[in-house]
């Protein structure tokens, strides 16, 4: 039996394109002892994957040329050859972009489909949720009455950041890229203000939306949008630096005003992080997020593209800002 | 009786020049009740003063045009009209660049000339010492065996930073601008390595001097030197951002690679600060510094220019890197 697989065909220079990817057919592998065969149901496409397409050191190892791209996958066990997991169980893991994968029992984690839809484990209860949780609460430390600005606000991470900041009693201002997203942030998620960076003058709009300046800037995008926020930072402001999607395709030519003078002027803390820095506390984060979700205090959206063959398109869409909330690809329906 | 005074003649665009300053003669003021008349003995010139020469918000208010420039001064009471201070006492305060000043008794702080030479209160026991202490130990948090890099290493702050890092058991690498300074850092202060940024390839020299990468970068300079250090940051590195002297004269055109991706890649913390952020703990800092000074574990240098008329020249020299350690101007000898 053969299956589809997507390889990294070339390292993109600048923006990835359809040529970055190559489809191939490979045999469905068989699980050895202690292993399981997993059918890919949902698969996550994420901005950080762009970094892995470059050669050289990033915070995760680069993808190899002519090898499958990999990422977060929710799947179903179709063949079990171990002692813990059984056929029909749902799991999450870091797996290749292919229809079926083999993994060791301990390389994947079982998830509970009764708590939330299985794909939520790629979003609000998974990496995006934990990234929002630790970046905002451990680095940003918003206090009641402070102003929190989040860029990439309608994305998987940003939309949770804003809601967590509201739970903590802050004034929340989001920056996003379409009027649909702006309405979503204000009307659905309860943001106090939101700015469309594609149609508004971000600097001016921010000044209006942040009459008391900015205390926490949760940065998902970098670049000129961040520059505009930096101008409004209050004394002792904090900037969790989570992503720089505006620059991921810039091919090393990402220049702008140097930040040092701004940091000194207002005694600002800026801290880069990846969710893995907090891995010892994932259970704490998931428990808290799960609690707020249950209480109806956290909402989330998914943008789901259907079909294995549309994975590259879903990934490329991240850089056009077409997704609302977590961008997923649905590869197959569960059998049960 | 009249005295000399130095005014801000114009706001410099780019590098200050002799035209930035204007000398004038004004009467020596008389102390009213609760005030003292202070004779200026030593006066501190500091890079941060460049920022105050600009219009607009900085972390301290701008100097006013055609008004005297002010800064740290050690002086002697020549006339006392209060209840605490008496003639002959030595004090430190923020006072105008003039030969005599009047101040309220509580606007200046008495210093003890038996503990250290009076001008040390403008250096190792004053703002530069405290700036080194809090920036390095509270933000940089060097651990035994880690590598600490400091730029502006032979300056008033940098030379103390390096010695404090040695006291904490770190490997210390300094960056400075002359071979004389390099020898001073290594031979006198015990730095493990030092790099002359004017004659060496900083990137290459840093790689050799930091075989295990950089854990703490105490940044006094910003600009291209800092860029070179940023390339070697280890996971969880810390950057206390104390100054950006390389950019103070750049007239807003200070651009370079944006920092966000670097911070994310290695989960780096970058924090701007001014010594005043720690004002509630100055006595702790001074006590610790005084202790190490007494034990002979801290050395310091001063570069003293003589004569009131040479204040501008001493200030301008800061941007040429001519000073070793704290740059002071000696205006007069104590009478006693």
XYZ file of C-alpha atoms in Angstrom:
672
model
C 0.000 0.000 0.000
C 1.370 3.409 -0.917
C 0.695 6.883 0.488
C 1.355 10.524 -0.319
C 4.189 12.463 1.271
C 5.454 16.060 0.947
C 9.184 16.767 0.761
C 11.207 19.960 1.021
C 12.216 20.332 -2.635
C 14.377 23.431 -2.248
C 15.300 25.941 0.409
C 13.250 29.052 -0.389
C 15.038 32.318 -0.867
C 12.530 34.829 0.458
C 8.919 33.762 0.309
C 8.234 30.031 -0.122
C 6.295 29.064 -3.241
C 4.710 25.949 -4.683
C 8.232 24.984 -5.863
C 9.375 24.727 -2.243
C 7.430 21.475 -1.980
C 7.426 18.172 -3.845
C 4.857 15.392 -3.620
C 5.961 11.809 -3.682
C 4.494 8.364 -3.092
C 6.048 6.041 -0.543
C 4.952 2.745 1.006
C 2.934 2.812 4.216
C 5.396 1.588 6.856
C 4.738 -1.244 9.287
C 5.027 -0.780 13.037
C 7.699 -2.815 14.733
C 7.479 -3.937 18.308
C 6.709 -0.990 20.614
C 5.506 1.089 17.687
C 2.151 2.198 16.352
C 0.879 3.073 12.874
C -0.914 6.426 12.901
C -3.338 7.746 10.339
C -2.954 11.502 9.930
C -6.265 13.261 10.621
C -5.332 16.893 11.275
C -2.065 18.600 10.654
C -0.841 21.959 11.822
C 0.906 24.497 9.598
C 2.834 27.148 11.518
C 4.925 30.223 10.763
C 7.961 28.833 12.632
C 8.280 26.163 9.928
C 9.593 28.843 7.585
C 12.696 29.102 9.777
C 13.285 25.372 9.535
C 13.376 25.665 5.753
C 16.616 27.660 5.989
C 19.976 26.073 6.343
C 21.843 26.698 9.564
C 21.007 27.038 13.205
C 17.591 28.144 14.344
C 15.883 27.215 17.584
C 14.898 23.944 15.963
C 16.982 21.939 13.520
C 16.480 22.733 9.828
C 14.374 20.458 7.653
C 16.522 18.351 5.369
C 16.357 18.739 1.616
C 14.393 15.986 -0.159
C 13.121 14.719 3.166
C 9.557 15.050 4.434
C 8.556 18.228 6.232
C 7.192 17.529 9.712
C 5.084 19.246 12.322
C 2.231 18.857 14.744
C -0.226 16.094 13.799
C -3.322 14.671 15.419
C -3.936 11.114 14.288
C -5.646 7.864 15.018
C -3.952 4.583 15.771
C -4.746 2.093 13.014
C -2.306 -0.596 14.053
C -0.820 -1.023 17.512
C 2.231 -3.095 18.240
C 2.969 -1.947 21.772
C 1.578 -2.277 25.242
C -0.104 1.060 25.972
C -1.852 2.439 22.917
C -4.533 0.541 21.056
C -6.313 0.762 17.744
C -8.744 3.699 17.658
C -6.846 5.821 20.193
C -6.175 9.424 19.271
C -2.674 10.845 19.645
C -0.724 14.020 19.014
C 2.895 14.145 17.929
C 5.504 15.687 15.722
C 5.190 13.667 12.555
C 6.006 13.904 8.838
C 3.643 15.400 6.294
C 2.306 12.081 5.048
C -0.908 10.126 5.334
C 0.403 7.426 7.660
C 3.312 7.443 10.086
C 4.990 4.986 12.344
C 6.134 6.180 15.764
C 7.295 4.728 19.029
C 4.558 4.586 21.660
C 6.415 7.156 23.731
C 7.022 9.550 20.862
C 3.345 10.493 20.728
C 0.902 11.519 23.433
C -2.623 10.230 23.794
C -5.382 12.849 23.810
C -8.891 12.745 25.221
C -11.567 13.375 22.550
C -14.250 13.831 25.213
C -12.717 17.060 26.575
C -12.515 18.978 23.332
C -12.561 18.275 19.593
C -9.381 16.403 18.729
C -7.987 19.223 16.603
C -8.112 21.582 19.624
C -5.001 19.776 20.804
C -3.169 21.453 17.932
C -4.521 24.829 19.018
C -5.894 26.160 22.238
C -4.864 23.136 24.311
C -1.625 22.646 22.410
C 1.396 24.647 21.383
C -0.439 27.873 20.428
C -2.355 27.954 23.699
C 0.729 27.248 25.782
C 2.761 29.773 23.795
C 0.180 32.438 24.568
C -0.058 31.395 28.201
C 3.622 31.383 29.131
C 4.690 34.303 26.963
C 1.985 36.587 28.257
C 1.821 35.557 31.881
C 5.451 34.708 32.619
C 7.173 37.385 30.548
C 4.506 40.011 29.906
C 3.023 39.847 33.422
C 0.039 42.131 32.687
C -1.482 43.854 35.685
C -5.041 45.010 36.094
C -5.637 48.282 34.270
C -2.514 48.061 32.136
C -2.612 48.229 28.353
C -1.632 45.111 26.408
C -1.047 45.261 22.652
C -0.820 42.053 20.648
C 0.170 41.775 17.005
C -0.931 38.860 14.875
C -3.944 39.232 17.129
C -6.354 37.062 15.159
C -3.891 34.202 14.821
C -3.790 31.027 16.855
C -1.529 32.512 19.514
C -2.602 36.150 19.385
C -6.292 35.477 19.843
C -5.574 33.556 23.050
C -3.112 36.187 24.281
C -5.764 38.879 24.071
C -8.341 36.821 25.923
C -5.872 35.914 28.666
C -4.976 39.592 29.046
C -8.690 40.394 29.418
C -8.998 37.680 32.072
C -6.158 39.453 33.907
C -8.037 42.764 33.785
C -5.971 44.587 31.180
C -7.079 46.866 28.357
C -6.394 44.888 25.161
C -5.594 46.239 21.722
C -5.089 43.875 18.795
C -3.398 44.421 15.448
C -4.546 42.260 12.564
C -4.892 42.331 8.792
C -8.549 42.409 7.729
C -11.790 44.045 8.751
C -13.291 40.609 9.297
C -10.562 39.897 11.838
C -11.027 43.282 13.494
C -14.741 42.596 13.987
C -13.956 39.138 15.313
C -11.509 40.525 17.884
C -13.863 43.204 19.135
C -17.255 41.540 18.791
C -16.407 37.926 19.557
C -13.323 38.041 21.766
C -13.994 41.270 23.656
C -10.847 43.190 22.691
C -11.121 46.865 23.650
C -9.810 48.019 20.293
C -8.337 46.528 17.159
C -6.361 47.983 14.267
C -6.258 46.865 10.656
C -2.618 47.340 9.684
C -3.428 46.969 6.013
C -5.859 49.887 5.840
C -5.030 52.088 8.839
C -2.059 54.229 9.835
C -0.864 51.946 12.609
C 1.041 54.629 14.511
C -1.892 57.007 14.640
C -4.443 54.308 15.359
C -2.307 52.970 18.186
C -2.015 56.389 19.768
C -5.774 56.658 19.805
C -6.293 53.130 21.048
C -3.649 53.429 23.781
C -4.182 56.804 25.466
C -2.173 55.596 28.475
C 0.686 54.108 26.458
C 1.625 50.444 26.190
C 2.674 48.293 29.148
C 2.908 44.904 27.473
C 3.511 44.260 23.778
C 3.119 40.615 22.834
C 4.982 40.560 19.545
C 4.146 37.956 16.918
C 5.234 39.864 13.844
C 8.311 42.109 14.210
C 9.067 44.648 11.485
C 7.363 47.981 10.995
C 4.250 47.135 12.982
C 6.421 46.503 16.020
C 8.316 49.735 15.426
C 5.051 51.621 15.718
C 4.256 49.950 19.037
C 7.772 50.583 20.376
C 7.134 54.319 20.153
C 4.376 54.082 22.761
C 6.065 51.933 25.378
C 5.640 53.029 28.967
C 8.330 52.955 31.617
C 9.023 49.321 32.604
C 7.109 47.904 29.627
C 7.565 44.221 28.796
C 7.804 42.687 25.309
C 7.463 38.914 25.011
C 8.957 38.260 21.570
C 7.160 35.240 20.253
C 7.457 35.521 16.496
C 8.592 37.737 13.679
C 6.456 36.523 10.814
C 6.872 39.793 8.913
C 10.560 39.013 8.581
C 10.683 35.259 8.089
C 10.822 35.624 4.332
C 13.171 38.597 4.287
C 16.313 36.671 3.461
C 18.503 38.355 6.078
C 17.759 41.861 4.865
C 15.563 42.737 7.797
C 16.812 46.114 8.972
C 15.190 48.837 11.006
C 15.905 51.297 13.785
C 18.115 49.722 16.409
C 16.150 49.010 19.578
C 18.736 49.729 22.281
C 17.923 53.408 22.804
C 14.219 52.636 23.124
C 14.894 49.980 25.737
C 17.077 52.351 27.763
C 14.717 55.302 27.483
C 11.869 53.485 29.202
C 13.657 50.637 31.008
C 11.951 48.098 28.779
C 12.317 44.334 29.029
C 12.280 42.371 25.779
C 12.477 38.599 25.918
C 12.500 36.066 23.151
C 11.173 32.604 23.922
C 9.890 29.395 22.470
C 7.204 27.354 24.134
C 9.687 24.564 24.813
C 11.439 26.791 27.345
C 8.473 26.102 29.606
C 8.092 22.381 28.921
C 8.388 21.464 32.579
C 5.204 23.460 33.215
C 3.045 22.346 30.264
C 0.638 20.499 32.520
C 0.075 23.638 34.613
C -0.599 25.639 31.452
C -2.935 23.087 29.915
C -4.859 22.767 33.190
C -5.369 26.534 33.449
C -6.320 26.902 29.795
C -8.683 23.936 30.034
C -10.350 25.516 33.054
C -10.972 28.843 31.356
C -12.173 27.041 28.226
C -14.684 25.082 30.279
C -15.912 28.256 31.986
C -16.522 29.785 28.560
C -13.933 32.498 29.132
C -11.783 31.415 26.189
C -13.007 31.145 22.636
C -11.051 29.982 19.656
C -11.337 29.780 15.924
C -9.851 27.421 13.412
C -9.337 27.852 9.733
C -9.463 24.378 8.291
C -8.322 23.594 4.786
C -9.434 20.192 3.568
C -7.259 17.680 1.783
C -3.686 16.486 1.950
C -2.919 18.067 -1.405
C -3.713 21.525 0.000
C -1.085 21.534 2.769
C 1.390 23.790 0.901
C -1.374 26.260 0.068
C -2.445 26.394 3.722
C 1.149 27.015 4.769
C 1.705 29.748 2.194
C -1.521 31.416 3.288
C 0.012 32.082 6.728
C 2.209 34.738 5.150
C -0.743 36.387 3.444
C -2.653 36.609 6.700
C -5.619 34.654 5.369
C -6.160 32.524 8.452
C -8.391 33.377 11.360
C -7.191 31.558 14.463
C -5.340 28.294 14.127
C -4.595 27.190 10.591
C -5.177 23.459 10.213
C -5.374 20.986 7.404
C -7.866 18.168 7.677
C -6.408 15.138 5.988
C -8.958 12.485 6.892
C -12.003 11.780 9.063
C -11.641 9.539 12.081
C -12.842 6.047 11.331
C -14.914 5.845 14.483
C 31.809 88.427 42.722
C 31.296 86.767 39.367
C 31.916 83.226 38.152
C 32.102 81.224 34.953
C 29.193 79.140 33.714
C 28.635 76.930 30.633
C 25.360 77.063 28.737
C 23.824 74.899 26.056
C 24.221 77.220 23.067
C 22.523 75.019 20.482
C 21.084 71.537 20.200
C 23.697 69.531 18.306
C 22.685 67.735 15.166
C 24.893 64.675 15.213
C 28.136 65.033 17.094
C 28.397 67.920 19.563
C 31.146 70.435 18.847
C 32.673 73.441 20.554
C 29.690 75.426 19.215
C 27.343 73.351 21.344
C 28.589 75.257 24.394
C 28.779 78.885 25.403
C 30.690 80.398 28.307
C 29.203 83.190 30.303
C 29.858 85.090 33.520
C 27.206 85.285 36.204
C 27.202 86.484 39.804
C 27.968 84.000 42.559
C 24.594 83.481 44.259
C 23.978 83.803 47.983
C 22.436 80.986 50.012
C 19.100 81.708 51.573
C 17.889 80.101 54.744
C 18.222 76.287 54.522
C 20.642 76.566 51.626
C 24.377 76.181 51.175
C 26.886 77.694 48.766
C 28.999 74.994 47.147
C 32.344 75.416 45.420
C 32.650 73.004 42.489
C 35.719 70.780 42.894
C 35.130 67.835 40.576
C 32.559 67.496 37.889
C 31.484 64.440 35.956
C 31.000 64.346 32.184
C 28.924 61.407 30.980
C 27.675 59.990 27.680
C 24.024 60.174 28.785
C 24.289 63.971 28.704
C 24.267 63.795 24.928
C 20.663 62.574 25.114
C 19.685 65.543 27.248
C 20.966 67.881 24.544
C 18.168 66.735 22.250
C 14.699 68.139 22.386
C 11.929 65.773 23.421
C 11.460 62.940 25.817
C 14.391 60.886 27.002
C 14.727 59.158 30.345
C 15.740 62.481 31.835
C 14.387 65.876 30.861
C 16.238 67.719 28.093
C 18.643 70.538 28.946
C 17.152 73.894 28.145
C 18.670 76.119 25.485
C 20.727 79.025 26.848
C 20.559 77.523 30.324
C 23.477 75.918 32.157
C 24.231 72.262 31.553
C 24.180 70.228 34.764
C 25.443 66.926 36.059
C 27.203 65.167 38.899
C 29.400 67.467 40.979
C 31.520 66.970 44.071
C 31.987 70.215 45.936
C 32.856 71.831 49.186
C 30.564 73.954 51.311
C 31.917 77.489 51.446
C 28.920 79.101 53.114
C 26.269 77.301 55.138
C 22.904 78.729 55.957
C 21.128 75.662 57.214
C 21.149 73.345 60.191
C 22.928 70.193 58.997
C 25.809 71.004 56.696
C 28.678 73.258 57.700
C 31.520 75.053 55.989
C 34.226 72.623 54.801
C 31.867 69.655 54.361
C 32.072 67.760 51.094
C 28.908 66.985 49.185
C 27.760 65.398 45.950
C 24.822 66.556 43.911
C 23.371 67.289 40.534
C 24.488 70.840 39.927
C 25.072 73.263 37.050
C 28.347 73.549 35.194
C 29.550 76.609 37.078
C 32.153 77.378 39.701
C 29.757 77.964 42.587
C 26.207 76.753 43.161
C 23.541 77.276 45.712
C 21.446 74.280 46.742
C 19.034 73.301 49.451
C 20.637 71.217 52.180
C 18.541 68.239 51.182
C 19.309 68.529 47.484
C 22.896 67.395 48.041
C 24.350 64.458 49.957
C 27.323 64.661 52.296
C 30.225 62.339 51.484
C 32.959 60.958 53.701
C 36.464 61.891 52.464
C 38.082 59.392 54.829
C 36.654 56.365 53.041
C 37.853 57.174 49.531
C 39.105 60.175 47.573
C 36.205 62.589 47.158
C 36.055 62.179 43.391
C 35.443 58.416 43.819
C 31.882 59.384 44.720
C 31.435 60.371 41.074
C 32.798 56.987 39.982
C 33.120 53.648 41.656
C 31.015 54.597 44.686
C 28.614 56.694 42.637
C 26.450 56.364 39.559
C 28.933 54.392 37.423
C 29.588 51.863 40.185
C 25.901 51.420 40.926
C 25.070 51.215 37.238
C 27.566 48.388 36.861
C 26.359 46.671 40.008
C 22.632 46.590 39.333
C 22.817 46.070 35.582
C 25.188 43.155 35.841
C 23.924 41.443 38.958
C 20.183 42.091 38.735
C 19.694 41.777 34.994
C 22.769 39.916 33.728
C 22.884 37.459 36.651
C 26.225 35.872 35.692
C 26.828 32.387 37.005
C 30.142 30.770 37.746
C 31.790 29.522 34.574
C 29.616 31.552 32.241
C 31.053 33.969 29.678
C 30.382 37.681 30.155
C 31.174 40.172 27.403
C 31.216 43.887 28.169
C 31.549 46.691 25.632
C 32.897 50.088 26.578
C 34.956 47.861 28.861
C 37.569 50.414 29.874
C 34.995 53.069 30.709
C 33.750 54.024 34.141
C 30.932 51.485 34.086
C 32.494 48.767 31.928
C 35.653 48.424 33.978
C 33.583 47.762 37.105
C 31.232 45.382 35.281
C 34.164 43.196 34.261
C 35.594 43.064 37.744
C 32.217 42.242 39.283
C 31.793 39.441 36.752
C 35.207 38.073 37.757
C 34.181 38.219 41.418
C 31.160 36.103 40.445
C 33.416 33.521 38.790
C 32.661 34.237 35.134
C 34.981 34.317 32.149
C 35.197 37.987 31.157
C 35.846 39.434 27.728
C 36.088 43.198 27.219
C 35.758 45.303 24.092
C 37.541 48.659 24.063
C 39.193 51.079 21.677
C 42.960 51.203 22.202
C 45.845 48.872 22.894
C 46.545 50.768 26.076
C 43.029 49.981 27.267
C 43.361 46.332 26.235
C 46.525 45.972 28.314
C 44.840 47.708 31.225
C 41.872 45.322 31.121
C 43.987 42.199 30.966
C 47.015 43.148 33.054
C 45.439 45.381 35.675
C 41.842 44.254 35.967
C 42.262 40.537 35.254
C 39.938 40.265 32.246
C 40.380 36.898 30.491
C 40.503 38.495 27.062
C 40.028 41.911 25.500
C 39.416 43.069 21.961
C 40.441 46.333 20.318
C 37.483 47.154 18.094
C 39.454 49.789 16.224
C 42.198 47.435 14.997
C 40.680 43.944 15.180
C 37.896 42.141 13.364
C 35.484 42.116 16.287
C 33.434 39.148 15.070
C 36.439 36.907 14.574
C 38.177 38.026 17.745
C 35.000 37.405 19.746
C 34.658 33.891 18.366
C 38.177 33.131 19.533
C 37.713 34.802 22.894
C 34.348 33.118 23.547
C 34.741 29.458 22.594
C 31.652 28.607 24.660
C 29.498 31.450 23.341
C 28.205 34.421 25.305
C 25.872 34.142 28.306
C 25.774 37.769 29.407
C 26.413 40.802 27.216
C 26.595 44.033 29.186
C 26.010 46.561 26.432
C 27.331 50.092 26.753
C 27.691 50.916 23.087
C 25.031 49.493 20.737
C 25.644 49.589 17.005
C 27.863 47.252 15.027
C 29.920 46.086 17.974
C 26.769 44.813 19.632
C 25.676 43.144 16.415
C 28.866 41.106 16.473
C 28.187 39.976 20.039
C 24.566 39.109 19.258
C 25.774 36.450 16.821
C 27.363 34.468 19.649
C 24.581 34.515 22.217
C 23.882 31.248 23.977
C 20.450 29.907 24.811
C 18.946 31.980 27.645
C 21.554 34.744 27.324
C 20.898 38.052 29.119
C 21.675 41.532 27.781
C 21.563 44.432 30.238
C 21.291 47.425 27.916
C 23.003 50.254 29.713
C 24.074 52.620 26.970
C 24.320 53.062 23.237
C 27.132 55.564 22.931
C 27.881 54.523 19.353
C 24.472 55.851 18.380
C 24.001 58.942 20.538
C 25.239 61.218 17.774
C 23.510 59.424 14.940
C 20.613 61.814 14.589
C 17.917 59.179 14.397
C 19.499 57.313 11.519
C 20.645 54.401 13.615
C 19.544 51.342 11.685
C 20.725 47.765 11.742
C 19.442 44.206 11.633
C 16.261 43.882 13.648
C 16.853 41.990 16.874
C 13.625 40.009 17.246
C 14.724 36.867 15.402
C 17.925 36.690 17.419
C 16.000 36.953 20.667
C 13.616 34.182 19.643
C 16.315 31.883 18.300
C 18.103 31.646 21.632
C 15.407 32.771 24.107
C 17.398 35.857 24.952
C 16.417 38.486 27.519
C 17.316 42.089 26.735
C 16.558 44.762 29.296
C 17.161 48.467 29.192
C 17.631 50.281 32.464
C 18.869 53.406 34.138
C 20.488 53.374 37.526
C 17.565 55.308 38.973
C 15.368 52.228 38.514
C 17.214 50.798 41.499
C 17.285 53.912 43.670
C 15.595 52.160 46.579
C 18.606 49.841 46.771
C 21.483 52.323 46.339
C 22.680 51.816 49.899
C 22.899 48.054 49.355
C 24.919 48.604 46.183
C 27.258 51.154 47.710
C 27.851 48.918 50.732
C 28.760 45.926 48.549
C 30.982 47.978 46.251
C 32.668 49.629 49.218
C 33.377 46.230 50.727
C 35.005 44.850 47.587
C 36.952 48.087 47.166
C 38.307 47.780 50.706
C 39.293 44.149 50.108
C 41.263 45.249 47.071
C 39.026 43.254 44.710
C 37.910 46.319 42.750
C 40.271 48.743 41.050
C 39.328 51.869 39.199
C 40.875 54.482 37.013
C 40.030 58.086 36.458
C 40.928 60.333 33.593
C 41.055 63.817 35.035
C 41.108 66.898 32.863
C 42.089 70.034 34.766
C 40.346 73.365 34.500
C 36.806 74.632 34.172
C 37.495 75.852 30.645
C 38.216 72.276 29.527
C 34.828 70.792 30.414
C 33.513 70.753 26.817
C 36.711 69.141 25.577
C 36.433 66.423 28.251
C 32.818 65.792 27.272
C 33.591 65.627 23.545
C 36.445 63.207 24.273
C 33.915 60.638 25.529
C 32.810 60.091 21.955
C 36.368 59.620 20.749
C 37.053 56.989 23.389
C 39.983 58.877 24.862
C 39.095 58.262 28.506
C 40.269 55.355 30.615
C 37.813 54.766 33.444
C 35.748 57.635 34.758
C 36.141 60.932 32.930
C 36.268 63.796 35.395
C 37.083 67.465 35.294
C 38.921 68.963 38.235
C 37.733 72.509 38.659
C 39.425 73.461 41.926
C 41.376 72.066 44.869
C 39.653 71.711 48.220
C 40.547 74.572 50.504
C 41.349 72.287 53.419
